[in-house]
């Protein structure tokens, strides 16, 4: 610590200039001294970000050995040369593999059997050469398996360029399609494709039809979604019979369908958008299955004939239940797979369509995550699903829908002698301020004593109805093996306990998300899992908003915090309809043009509520090319915290100047980012070996 104190004295933190901007609405004036940081073309903005990066580097210099050690041990747990579990589609087996020393996967297939010669479809390492950032979006073979559509993002801004590759000649088609999003579908004629383009706010808003081998200038605009609250997506049913154009805001859906054998035909609407009503569509033979929340808070399952899909013809298959949330369904030739959440945990039900027989797939651990795997084939009796828990590495299972037997195809190998029996996971409940019971998932190394002396790493998300998965992380072992307890607070705003759980953590109930998190932290301290001077917290994006809100309200409760790409300037951002987090977000947070919502949002907005008080050690990470949470939100927040905080704790801003919302691309660079973040936390918790 002596070295750190020396650094604090020798290296002053950057000081951002103040250029007051008055923002006025509803007769209320907000003074924003750092509004000028929004102008990326201003050299002073880049200079400030670079100064913060230089300061961060200087203040973390003493942890370089720790970062290297963390990186090396994380890398040593990964089987660098590895193979995914192949999945079958028609006469082909598709899979990806990785090679030691290479950052990205290689996509391959074999025809007829797994003993056949390998055909490399796409080597992402070759495509990524020369780029600081690289991400693969679309990856779809044509129905006849002779062509491949793929798209790439080389900035992190989530704007993709679409390419077409002839898999028999390995030659690219001459045309490329720019500014596309990641939804895409093939017509059954193997030459007609559908893709979405993004607008200035990166919202997919137009659907185009393209014929391979023709100029993009000839592409046909199929649909233009003008409502700024709606996303447009295109997909194809597993049956390969229909193309689905899905239009959706946060709380409203509209689906159109088209015979995939007639790709130049016209899409037909199933049910026109109805404010507050959501629905999704799955196809089976002569009918559509529809999951909807129409008069069903936790969703219900309906069916209707394809010939008469209007809502008045829908018939109930599974009624609404107060204690079970219907998450989705998958249709196969003679089975319906039903995904649900019960008592905060995901479950899978299987219904045999020809007999009505039902069966539940059960899971053994107290907290876990399960989700559907690659199931491209309709005419099958095998369901692939992925299972993981806080102590079980990601596992791929094939489940026989007829015999109910499951086969473990692969459990991700963790090198270095990982033994799951040396770790324990459990789920406990904390009591929120209004009496609600909040689940907490925990994992720790055996031998931990609840004596208040453990360091604990607490994370959460709590927005958009997204349930935080209790999943395995080999990198997390670097915390657990140092005696850190890891915990997930399943707070309201997610959907762990059903749709009501989400509704109680949004709009004018958003503060439940923050008070739930605080209640979880207090419970962990009261039950002596940890103490406030040993408690680290972390959250990203909307979870970064959570971090900002709880740091403003209860900074005394935490020792160290990490906020990744944090959405912290809530009111200003959502008022600006030129930004992605604006009009489409009104159905999540509320519309601040309404004074009631404005006042409420302003009362918790992290940036607007920074005040002169002591704060914990804080690391803030951002991406210059982030299209979801613009770089200036974490930058402005850092500047305001520097100006007002009254402590000598470390405040660092690290901006990745060549990436976006998801951070660095490539597995090695991603590991370096995690190692850096863990080094900050461990250093601030005084868990660094002398």
XYZ file of C-alpha atoms in Angstrom:
690
model
C 0.000 0.000 0.000
C 2.971 2.303 0.509
C 3.638 2.163 -3.225
C 0.000 3.001 -3.883
C 0.115 6.016 -1.546
C 3.242 7.178 -3.298
C 1.487 6.873 -6.646
C -1.546 8.783 -5.386
C 0.722 11.652 -4.464
C 2.894 11.485 -7.578
C 0.222 10.934 -10.235
C -2.707 13.309 -9.950
C -5.952 12.142 -11.541
C -7.181 13.852 -14.714
C -9.325 16.903 -14.201
C -12.047 17.373 -16.798
C -12.920 20.909 -17.741
C -16.349 22.178 -16.780
C -18.496 23.719 -19.463
C -21.942 24.247 -17.955
C -24.958 23.219 -20.022
C -28.442 23.922 -18.698
C -31.002 21.223 -19.470
C -34.567 22.302 -18.730
C -37.861 20.395 -18.766
C -41.079 20.613 -16.748
C -39.778 23.833 -15.217
C -36.826 21.923 -13.754
C -33.260 22.901 -14.549
C -30.384 20.409 -14.515
C -26.823 21.681 -14.806
C -24.537 19.348 -16.750
C -20.919 20.500 -16.578
C -19.681 17.639 -18.763
C -22.271 17.615 -21.542
C -19.477 18.610 -23.946
C -18.027 15.082 -23.770
C -20.719 13.887 -26.175
C -18.825 15.391 -29.106
C -16.503 12.615 -30.201
C -15.018 14.835 -32.932
C -13.722 17.220 -30.259
C -10.014 16.398 -29.723
C -10.412 17.348 -26.052
C -12.825 14.451 -25.565
C -10.392 11.850 -26.859
C -7.590 13.539 -24.924
C -9.603 13.239 -21.714
C -10.346 9.547 -22.291
C -6.693 8.889 -23.049
C -5.642 10.804 -19.929
C -7.971 8.650 -17.844
C -6.543 5.516 -19.474
C -3.011 6.673 -18.716
C -3.955 7.400 -15.100
C -5.584 3.984 -14.792
C -2.473 2.330 -16.180
C -0.265 4.209 -13.726
C -2.468 3.414 -10.735
C -2.665 -0.263 -11.699
C 1.012 -0.626 -12.509
C 1.701 -2.267 -9.158
C -0.807 -5.015 -10.050
C 0.830 -6.006 -13.330
C 2.327 -9.160 -11.840
C -1.069 -10.047 -10.382
C -2.761 -9.406 -13.731
C -0.249 -11.653 -15.457
C -0.728 -14.342 -12.837
C -4.524 -14.159 -13.153
C -4.357 -14.249 -16.942
C -2.022 -17.235 -16.954
C -4.103 -19.250 -14.513
C -7.325 -18.421 -16.402
C -5.723 -19.423 -19.687
C -4.330 -22.602 -18.146
C -7.863 -23.777 -17.329
C -8.965 -23.560 -20.970
C -8.532 -26.422 -23.381
C -7.224 -24.212 -26.163
C -7.504 -26.834 -28.891
C -11.063 -28.022 -28.581
C -14.144 -29.096 -30.486
C -17.821 -28.216 -30.102
C -20.473 -30.951 -30.143
C -21.520 -31.350 -33.798
C -25.178 -30.869 -34.619
C -26.931 -32.483 -37.567
C -28.882 -30.669 -40.244
C -30.052 -32.867 -43.108
C -27.001 -34.796 -44.312
C -24.401 -32.527 -42.694
C -22.774 -32.297 -39.272
C -21.820 -28.745 -38.340
C -19.366 -27.814 -35.594
C -16.671 -25.348 -34.603
C -13.220 -25.915 -33.223
C -10.468 -23.848 -31.659
C -6.709 -24.149 -31.942
C -4.054 -23.242 -29.417
C -2.767 -19.708 -29.900
C -5.684 -18.643 -32.082
C -8.236 -16.180 -30.728
C -11.279 -17.206 -32.723
C -13.183 -20.358 -33.700
C -12.961 -22.191 -37.009
C -16.333 -23.285 -38.435
C -16.495 -26.657 -40.155
C -18.779 -29.456 -41.320
C -18.713 -33.058 -42.457
C -21.093 -34.722 -44.880
C -22.800 -38.028 -44.207
C -20.987 -39.005 -41.024
C -18.513 -37.717 -38.465
C -15.890 -39.938 -40.085
C -16.119 -38.003 -43.348
C -13.444 -35.483 -44.398
C -13.661 -32.053 -42.784
C -14.690 -29.021 -44.814
C -13.636 -25.696 -43.309
C -16.417 -23.206 -43.946
C -15.014 -20.127 -42.244
C -11.819 -19.469 -40.325
C -12.608 -16.487 -38.170
C -8.914 -16.019 -37.387
C -8.204 -15.338 -41.058
C -11.127 -12.944 -41.350
C -10.042 -11.070 -38.206
C -6.494 -10.358 -39.405
C -5.723 -6.649 -39.341
C -8.648 -5.763 -37.085
C -8.415 -4.744 -33.444
C -11.993 -5.948 -33.001
C -13.881 -8.684 -34.831
C -17.259 -10.255 -34.241
C -19.234 -12.740 -36.317
C -22.964 -12.054 -36.567
C -25.027 -14.076 -39.052
C -23.805 -17.600 -39.852
C -26.405 -19.519 -41.878
C -26.062 -22.156 -44.581
C -28.648 -22.191 -47.357
C -31.375 -24.878 -47.338
C -29.402 -26.919 -49.899
C -26.167 -26.393 -47.893
C -24.291 -25.039 -50.921
C -24.088 -21.407 -49.820
C -23.166 -19.609 -46.612
C -24.375 -16.204 -45.457
C -22.218 -14.576 -42.786
C -21.801 -11.068 -41.408
C -18.987 -9.293 -39.553
C -18.577 -6.306 -37.243
C -15.051 -4.868 -37.093
C -15.635 -1.942 -34.727
C -17.818 -3.174 -31.855
C -20.603 -0.801 -32.884
C -22.862 -3.748 -33.794
C -23.201 -2.711 -37.422
C -22.557 -5.722 -39.630
C -21.593 -6.263 -43.251
C -23.188 -9.308 -44.872
C -21.315 -11.637 -47.251
C -22.277 -14.696 -49.294
C -19.900 -17.596 -49.849
C -20.242 -20.398 -52.390
C -19.281 -23.485 -50.395
C -18.534 -25.571 -53.495
C -16.058 -23.092 -55.025
C -15.029 -21.153 -51.870
C -15.685 -17.971 -53.863
C -17.476 -14.949 -52.443
C -20.400 -13.446 -54.283
C -19.557 -9.941 -55.547
C -22.220 -8.134 -53.524
C -21.933 -7.114 -49.871
C -24.724 -5.670 -47.734
C -23.678 -2.980 -45.246
C -25.291 -1.673 -42.037
C -27.180 -4.884 -41.374
C -28.269 -6.446 -38.102
C -27.908 -10.040 -36.926
C -31.298 -11.430 -38.007
C -31.415 -13.127 -41.393
C -33.374 -15.823 -43.248
C -33.102 -17.880 -46.433
C -36.025 -18.489 -48.721
C -36.414 -22.147 -49.663
C -35.314 -21.422 -53.252
C -31.677 -21.038 -52.057
C -31.295 -17.692 -53.805
C -33.698 -15.310 -52.060
C -32.610 -13.907 -48.689
C -34.119 -11.528 -46.169
C -32.099 -9.188 -43.990
C -32.584 -6.174 -41.730
C -30.894 -2.801 -41.868
C -30.285 -0.461 -38.928
C -31.111 3.232 -38.616
C -28.988 6.007 -37.116
C -29.751 4.756 -33.589
C -28.703 1.195 -34.529
C -32.317 0.013 -34.473
C -33.167 -2.688 -37.033
C -36.017 -0.924 -38.810
C -36.181 -2.110 -42.428
C -36.605 -5.565 -43.916
C -35.183 -6.132 -47.394
C -35.368 -8.995 -49.870
C -32.242 -9.705 -51.887
C -31.632 -12.098 -54.767
C -28.135 -13.582 -54.792
C -25.961 -12.397 -57.628
C -27.812 -9.094 -58.073
C -26.894 -5.578 -57.037
C -28.043 -4.481 -53.563
C -29.477 -1.435 -55.335
C -32.149 -3.768 -56.694
C -33.136 -5.089 -53.256
C -36.826 -4.844 -52.432
C -37.930 -3.028 -49.279
C -40.451 -5.377 -47.669
C -41.260 -3.440 -44.517
C -40.295 -0.161 -42.841
C -40.966 0.031 -39.102
C -41.361 3.726 -38.387
C -42.207 3.493 -34.684
C -38.928 4.209 -32.863
C -39.916 1.878 -30.014
C -39.946 -1.221 -32.228
C -37.226 -3.624 -33.365
C -37.664 -5.655 -36.562
C -36.392 -9.238 -36.811
C -36.615 -11.956 -39.459
C -36.377 -15.708 -38.837
C -37.542 -19.063 -40.170
C -39.518 -21.727 -38.356
C -37.788 -24.986 -37.468
C -40.209 -26.707 -39.832
C -38.637 -24.616 -42.632
C -42.181 -23.851 -43.797
C -42.542 -20.191 -42.862
C -40.581 -16.981 -42.599
C -41.515 -14.883 -39.567
C -41.141 -11.110 -39.453
C -41.322 -10.122 -35.797
C -41.900 -6.529 -34.728
C -41.514 -5.808 -31.059
C -41.117 -3.131 -28.441
C -40.353 -3.940 -24.813
C -44.003 -4.783 -24.123
C -45.774 -5.211 -27.473
C -45.435 -7.729 -30.332
C -46.615 -8.179 -33.893
C -45.728 -11.166 -36.098
C -46.144 -11.565 -39.862
C -45.647 -14.845 -41.743
C -44.776 -15.871 -45.305
C -44.590 -19.260 -47.010
C -40.834 -19.900 -47.337
C -41.495 -21.699 -50.638
C -42.902 -18.446 -52.026
C -40.323 -15.864 -50.911
C -41.544 -13.206 -53.353
C -45.042 -13.371 -51.847
C -46.538 -11.021 -49.283
C -46.241 -11.330 -45.518
C -49.529 -11.711 -43.624
C -50.096 -10.479 -40.091
C -51.129 -12.958 -37.392
C -52.400 -10.356 -34.918
C -51.889 -6.583 -35.255
C -49.981 -4.913 -32.439
C -52.050 -4.336 -29.353
C -50.411 -2.120 -26.737
C -49.039 -4.213 -23.880
C -49.699 -7.559 -25.560
C -46.722 -9.779 -26.368
C -46.722 -12.958 -28.386
C -44.312 -15.280 -30.179
C -45.034 -17.932 -32.802
C -43.929 -21.530 -33.414
C -45.132 -23.636 -36.364
C -46.255 -27.277 -36.455
C -48.019 -28.919 -39.439
C -51.314 -27.098 -39.982
C -51.136 -24.836 -36.944
C -49.267 -22.120 -35.128
C -48.470 -22.349 -31.415
C -48.557 -18.935 -29.767
C -47.043 -17.944 -26.413
C -48.768 -14.766 -25.209
C -49.389 -12.609 -22.157
C -52.855 -11.588 -23.389
C -54.845 -11.574 -20.139
C -52.080 -13.824 -18.778
C -49.348 -12.102 -16.760
C -47.113 -15.206 -16.690
C -48.005 -16.080 -20.317
C -50.122 -18.922 -21.680
C -49.926 -21.217 -24.720
C -52.492 -20.960 -27.504
C -52.892 -22.669 -30.863
C -54.619 -21.768 -34.098
C -54.848 -23.101 -37.638
C -52.432 -21.544 -40.119
C -55.415 -21.029 -42.392
C -57.122 -18.832 -39.775
C -54.461 -17.346 -37.487
C -56.418 -14.296 -36.269
C -56.642 -13.883 -32.509
C -60.358 -14.700 -32.348
C -59.473 -18.241 -33.466
C -56.840 -18.902 -30.794
C -57.511 -21.864 -28.503
C -55.924 -22.517 -25.119
C -53.341 -25.312 -24.827
C -51.760 -24.337 -21.494
C -53.711 -21.802 -19.404
C -52.192 -19.019 -17.348
C -50.766 -20.027 -13.964
C -49.922 -17.648 -11.126
C -46.974 -19.703 -9.911
C -45.380 -20.738 -13.224
C -44.040 -18.493 -15.992
C -44.143 -19.877 -19.526
C -40.881 -18.786 -21.163
C -41.269 -20.388 -24.596
C -41.982 -23.516 -26.640
C -40.200 -25.534 -29.333
C -42.097 -27.757 -31.748
C -40.798 -31.029 -33.181
C -42.547 -33.589 -35.370
C -44.335 -35.342 -32.486
C -43.300 -33.354 -29.428
C -43.751 -29.953 -27.894
C -40.944 -28.808 -25.572
C -42.129 -26.268 -23.022
C -39.723 -23.985 -21.161
C -40.941 -22.610 -17.837
C -39.770 -21.002 -14.605
C -40.983 -22.389 -11.280
C -39.982 -21.017 -7.875
C -37.188 -19.070 -9.521
C -35.660 -21.998 -11.424
C -35.903 -22.956 -15.113
C -37.678 -26.209 -15.980
C -38.426 -28.184 -19.167
C -41.684 -30.023 -19.852
C -42.137 -32.394 -22.805
C -45.535 -33.153 -24.334
C -45.992 -35.963 -26.865
C -48.441 -34.559 -29.390
C -49.865 -37.840 -30.648
C -50.809 -39.121 -27.179
C -50.829 -36.083 -24.887
C -48.308 -37.816 -22.578
C -46.269 -35.326 -20.500
C -42.864 -35.623 -18.882
C -40.621 -33.229 -16.943
C -36.853 -33.022 -17.340
C -35.473 -32.547 -13.818
C -32.167 -31.141 -12.599
C -30.278 -31.993 -9.411
C -28.653 -28.812 -8.115
C -30.112 -26.064 -5.888
C -29.351 -23.316 -8.400
C -28.543 -23.787 -12.089
C -29.218 -22.622 -15.636
C -30.583 -24.573 -18.600
C -31.323 -23.467 -22.137
C -32.051 -24.969 -25.531
C -29.079 -26.052 -27.601
C -28.729 -26.426 -31.369
C -31.887 -28.125 -32.621
C -32.200 -27.260 -36.313
C -34.078 -30.428 -37.291
C -37.869 -30.703 -37.029
C -38.256 -34.399 -37.811
C -36.401 -35.769 -34.782
C -36.972 -37.363 -31.398
C -33.799 -35.861 -29.907
C -33.723 -32.613 -27.943
C -30.361 -30.980 -27.311
C -30.103 -28.736 -24.273
C -27.268 -27.051 -22.400
C -26.987 -27.288 -18.633
C -24.675 -25.467 -16.259
C -24.523 -24.403 -12.642
C -22.198 -22.410 -10.437
C -20.075 -25.552 -9.987
C -20.915 -27.611 -13.107
C -19.186 -26.520 -16.331
C -21.324 -25.978 -19.408
C -22.675 -29.378 -20.450
C -24.368 -30.473 -23.659
C -27.061 -33.136 -23.334
C -29.071 -35.045 -25.921
C -32.452 -36.041 -24.515
C -34.525 -38.785 -26.106
C -38.047 -37.407 -26.282
C -39.471 -40.935 -26.524
C -37.521 -42.869 -23.869
C -36.786 -39.847 -21.609
C -33.125 -40.851 -21.394
C -30.451 -38.202 -21.481
C -26.919 -38.544 -22.789
C -24.100 -36.231 -21.793
C -22.379 -35.366 -25.068
C -19.782 -33.079 -23.565
C -18.938 -31.261 -20.357
C -16.561 -28.379 -21.005
C -13.184 -29.497 -19.766
C -11.539 -27.353 -17.105
C -7.821 -28.037 -17.083
C -5.626 -27.864 -14.029
C -7.398 -30.427 -11.885
C -10.748 -28.738 -11.226
C -12.839 -30.863 -8.865
C -16.432 -29.741 -8.486
C -16.657 -31.611 -5.185
C -14.297 -28.989 -3.732
C -16.902 -26.267 -4.215
C -20.425 -25.805 -2.970
C -23.400 -23.854 -4.248
C -26.645 -22.959 -2.553
C -29.601 -20.639 -2.773
C -30.723 -18.501 0.136
C -33.344 -15.793 0.592
C -33.003 -12.192 1.718
C -35.928 -10.089 2.890
C -36.496 -6.873 0.948
C -37.678 -3.636 2.542
C -41.287 -4.467 1.643
C -41.050 -8.038 2.934
C -40.473 -9.716 -0.448
C -38.126 -12.712 -0.398
C -35.198 -12.203 -2.805
C -33.210 -15.278 -3.971
C -29.423 -15.211 -3.782
C -27.298 -17.835 -5.538
C -23.952 -18.530 -3.859
C -20.824 -20.496 -4.708
C -17.684 -20.892 -2.638
C -14.824 -23.236 -1.930
C -15.388 -25.854 0.743
C -14.126 -24.832 4.154
C -15.579 -21.330 4.149
C -16.730 -20.296 7.610
C -19.569 -17.829 8.083
C -17.618 -15.658 10.495
C -17.859 -12.285 8.729
C -14.259 -12.516 7.574
C -14.822 -13.675 3.983
C -14.454 -11.395 1.011
C -17.539 -11.587 -1.181
C -18.201 -10.606 -4.796
C -21.871 -9.709 -5.334
C -23.364 -9.125 -8.769
C -26.815 -8.567 -10.296
C -28.613 -7.126 -13.314
C -32.307 -6.565 -12.631
C -33.751 -5.050 -15.818
C -35.686 -5.933 -18.991
C -37.089 -9.098 -17.420
C -33.701 -10.788 -17.912
C -33.018 -13.569 -15.410
C -29.387 -13.661 -14.252
C -28.137 -17.187 -15.036
C -26.483 -19.228 -12.297
C -23.819 -20.544 -14.651
C -20.265 -21.798 -14.413
C -17.224 -19.640 -15.091
C -13.712 -21.034 -15.145
C -12.305 -17.521 -14.758
C -14.332 -17.123 -11.532
C -12.224 -19.887 -9.962
C -9.489 -17.289 -9.591
C -11.728 -15.575 -7.039
C -13.062 -18.710 -5.353
C -9.592 -20.218 -4.938
C -8.524 -17.045 -3.135
C -11.322 -17.482 -0.628
C -13.806 -15.093 -2.223
C -17.492 -16.040 -2.025
C -19.381 -15.312 -5.256
C -23.052 -14.325 -5.099
C -25.809 -13.393 -7.550
C -28.714 -11.308 -6.265
C -31.822 -12.248 -8.276
C -33.475 -8.888 -7.752
C -36.730 -7.522 -9.118
C -36.550 -6.140 -12.628
C -35.473 -9.585 -13.800
C -37.973 -12.417 -14.228
C -36.532 -15.095 -11.967
C -39.757 -15.376 -9.968
C -42.145 -14.745 -12.856
C -43.434 -11.831 -14.856
C -44.636 -9.998 -11.741
C -41.002 -9.966 -10.599
C -40.207 -7.929 -13.695
C -43.210 -5.629 -13.396
C -42.259 -4.782 -9.797
C -38.794 -3.627 -10.904
C -39.600 -1.228 -13.744
C -41.340 2.104 -14.403
C -42.355 3.730 -11.106
C -41.233 0.607 -9.197
C -37.638 0.728 -10.456
C -36.223 1.576 -7.046
C -37.185 -1.930 -5.880
C -34.261 -3.126 -8.010
C -31.851 -1.012 -5.982
C -33.349 -1.617 -2.543
C -33.496 -5.370 -3.254
C -29.775 -5.343 -4.001
C -29.030 -3.419 -0.808
C -31.211 -5.850 1.152
C -29.227 -8.768 -0.301
C -25.940 -7.121 0.668
C -27.194 -6.440 4.186
C -28.461 -10.012 4.523
C -25.079 -11.422 3.508
C -23.417 -9.199 6.091
C -25.948 -9.976 8.846
C -25.602 -13.724 8.222
C -21.832 -13.297 8.390
C -21.081 -14.385 4.856
C -18.978 -11.215 4.665
C -18.581 -7.701 6.063
C -18.964 -4.309 4.399
C -15.186 -3.777 4.367
C -14.825 -7.074 2.469
C -17.694 -6.670 0.005
C -17.117 -6.075 -3.728
C -19.978 -5.450 -6.152
C -20.188 -5.541 -9.921
C -22.724 -4.920 -12.682
C -22.757 -4.070 -16.370
C -24.956 -1.958 -18.662
C -28.314 -1.698 -16.845
C -26.454 -3.494 -14.061
C -24.068 -0.538 -14.169
C -27.044 1.718 -13.501
C -27.693 -0.506 -10.482
C -24.115 0.030 -9.336
C -24.410 3.803 -9.665
C -27.712 3.938 -7.804
C -26.604 1.841 -4.823
C -23.248 3.632 -4.606
C -25.073 6.945 -4.305
C -27.529 5.683 -1.693
C -25.378 3.331 0.405
C -21.688 3.911 -0.312
C -20.872 2.785 3.235
C -22.065 -0.743 2.465
C -19.338 -1.640 -0.030
C -15.559 -1.718 -0.186
C -15.080 -1.828 -3.973
C -17.265 -1.608 -7.073
C -16.889 -2.351 -10.769
C -19.357 -0.755 -13.188
C -19.035 -2.028 -16.772
C -20.427 0.057 -19.663
C -22.786 1.646 -17.107
C -26.073 3.264 -18.142
C -25.897 6.124 -15.648
C -27.136 9.320 -17.339
C -30.702 8.058 -17.404
C -32.789 11.194 -17.914
C -30.605 12.905 -20.522
C -30.133 9.752 -22.572
C -33.765 8.669 -22.631
C -34.877 12.182 -23.570
C -32.567 12.145 -26.608
C -34.416 10.210 -29.320
C -31.325 10.233 -31.548
C -29.757 7.661 -29.205
C -30.449 3.915 -28.947
C -31.471 4.169 -25.281
C -34.342 6.557 -25.848
C -37.788 6.075 -27.398
C -37.636 2.282 -27.351
C -36.692 2.438 -23.673
C -39.785 4.369 -22.591
C -41.575 1.050 -22.087
C -38.886 -0.055 -19.631
C -38.108 3.069 -17.623
C -40.948 5.431 -18.509
C -41.128 8.507 -20.723
C -39.464 11.469 -18.998
C -41.509 13.838 -21.143
C -44.172 12.929 -18.592
C -43.354 14.869 -15.405
C -44.226 11.960 -13.107
C -41.659 9.735 -14.813
C -39.172 12.578 -15.157
C -39.205 13.287 -11.433
C -38.943 9.603 -10.540
C -36.115 8.860 -12.978
C -34.212 11.951 -11.904
C -34.488 10.822 -8.280
C -32.418 7.676 -8.959
C -30.335 8.564 -12.052
C -26.746 7.887 -10.900
C -25.221 10.837 -12.757
C -27.815 13.289 -11.477
C -27.406 12.118 -7.877
C -23.646 12.102 -7.381
C -22.997 14.081 -4.225
C -20.240 15.174 -1.871
C -19.672 12.026 0.187
C -17.238 9.174 0.588
C -17.446 6.491 -2.093
C -15.805 3.042 -2.229
C -12.995 2.165 -4.628
C -14.552 2.241 -8.099
C -13.462 0.876 -11.470
C -15.521 2.050 -14.447
C -15.017 0.385 -17.840
C -16.345 1.595 -21.190
C -16.094 1.108 -24.950
C -15.526 4.028 -27.313
C -17.611 2.339 -30.027
C -20.415 1.250 -27.722
C -23.711 1.718 -29.575
C -25.891 0.857 -26.571
C -24.380 2.890 -23.748
C -22.421 5.700 -25.296
C -18.879 6.202 -23.980
C -19.739 9.631 -22.600
C -22.026 8.252 -19.899
C -19.215 6.519 -17.953
C -16.853 9.385 -18.843
C -19.172 12.091 -17.503
C -19.965 10.024 -14.426
C -16.265 9.578 -13.686
C -15.616 13.305 -14.046
C -18.481 14.203 -11.705
C -17.443 11.608 -9.137
C -13.893 12.989 -9.213
C -15.204 16.477 -8.643
C -17.516 15.693 -5.723
C -16.312 12.628 -3.831
C -14.720 13.353 -0.470
C -12.576 10.235 -0.024
C -9.109 9.157 -1.119
C -10.293 5.857 -2.559
C -9.281 4.877 -6.045
C -11.532 5.914 -8.940
C -10.481 4.603 -12.346
C -11.979 4.868 -15.825
C -10.725 2.470 -18.474
C -12.097 2.990 -21.990
C -11.424 0.388 -24.658
C -10.720 2.673 -27.622
C -11.390 -0.061 -30.184
C -14.408 -1.948 -28.885
C -18.074 -1.604 -28.036
C -20.621 -2.795 -25.495
C -19.256 -6.329 -25.179
C -15.630 -5.366 -24.609
C -12.658 -6.886 -26.362
C -13.131 -9.574 -28.995
C -11.117 -12.776 -29.139
C -10.672 -15.087 -26.185
C -7.187 -13.920 -25.205
C -7.985 -10.205 -25.127
C -11.205 -10.947 -23.254
C -9.242 -12.865 -20.627
C -6.870 -9.916 -20.225
C -9.821 -7.630 -19.524
C -11.189 -10.013 -16.899
C -7.747 -10.369 -15.331
C -7.480 -6.586 -15.106
C -10.897 -6.259 -13.460
C -10.214 -9.076 -10.994
C -6.808 -7.570 -10.176
C -8.484 -4.288 -9.269
C -10.982 -6.041 -7.001
C -8.429 -8.312 -5.319
C -5.985 -5.447 -4.821
C -8.629 -3.223 -3.237
C -9.760 -6.098 -0.988
C -6.132 -6.583 0.121
C -6.148 -10.154 -1.166
C -2.838 -9.815 -2.986
C -0.098 -12.107 -1.785
C 2.904 -10.268 -0.462
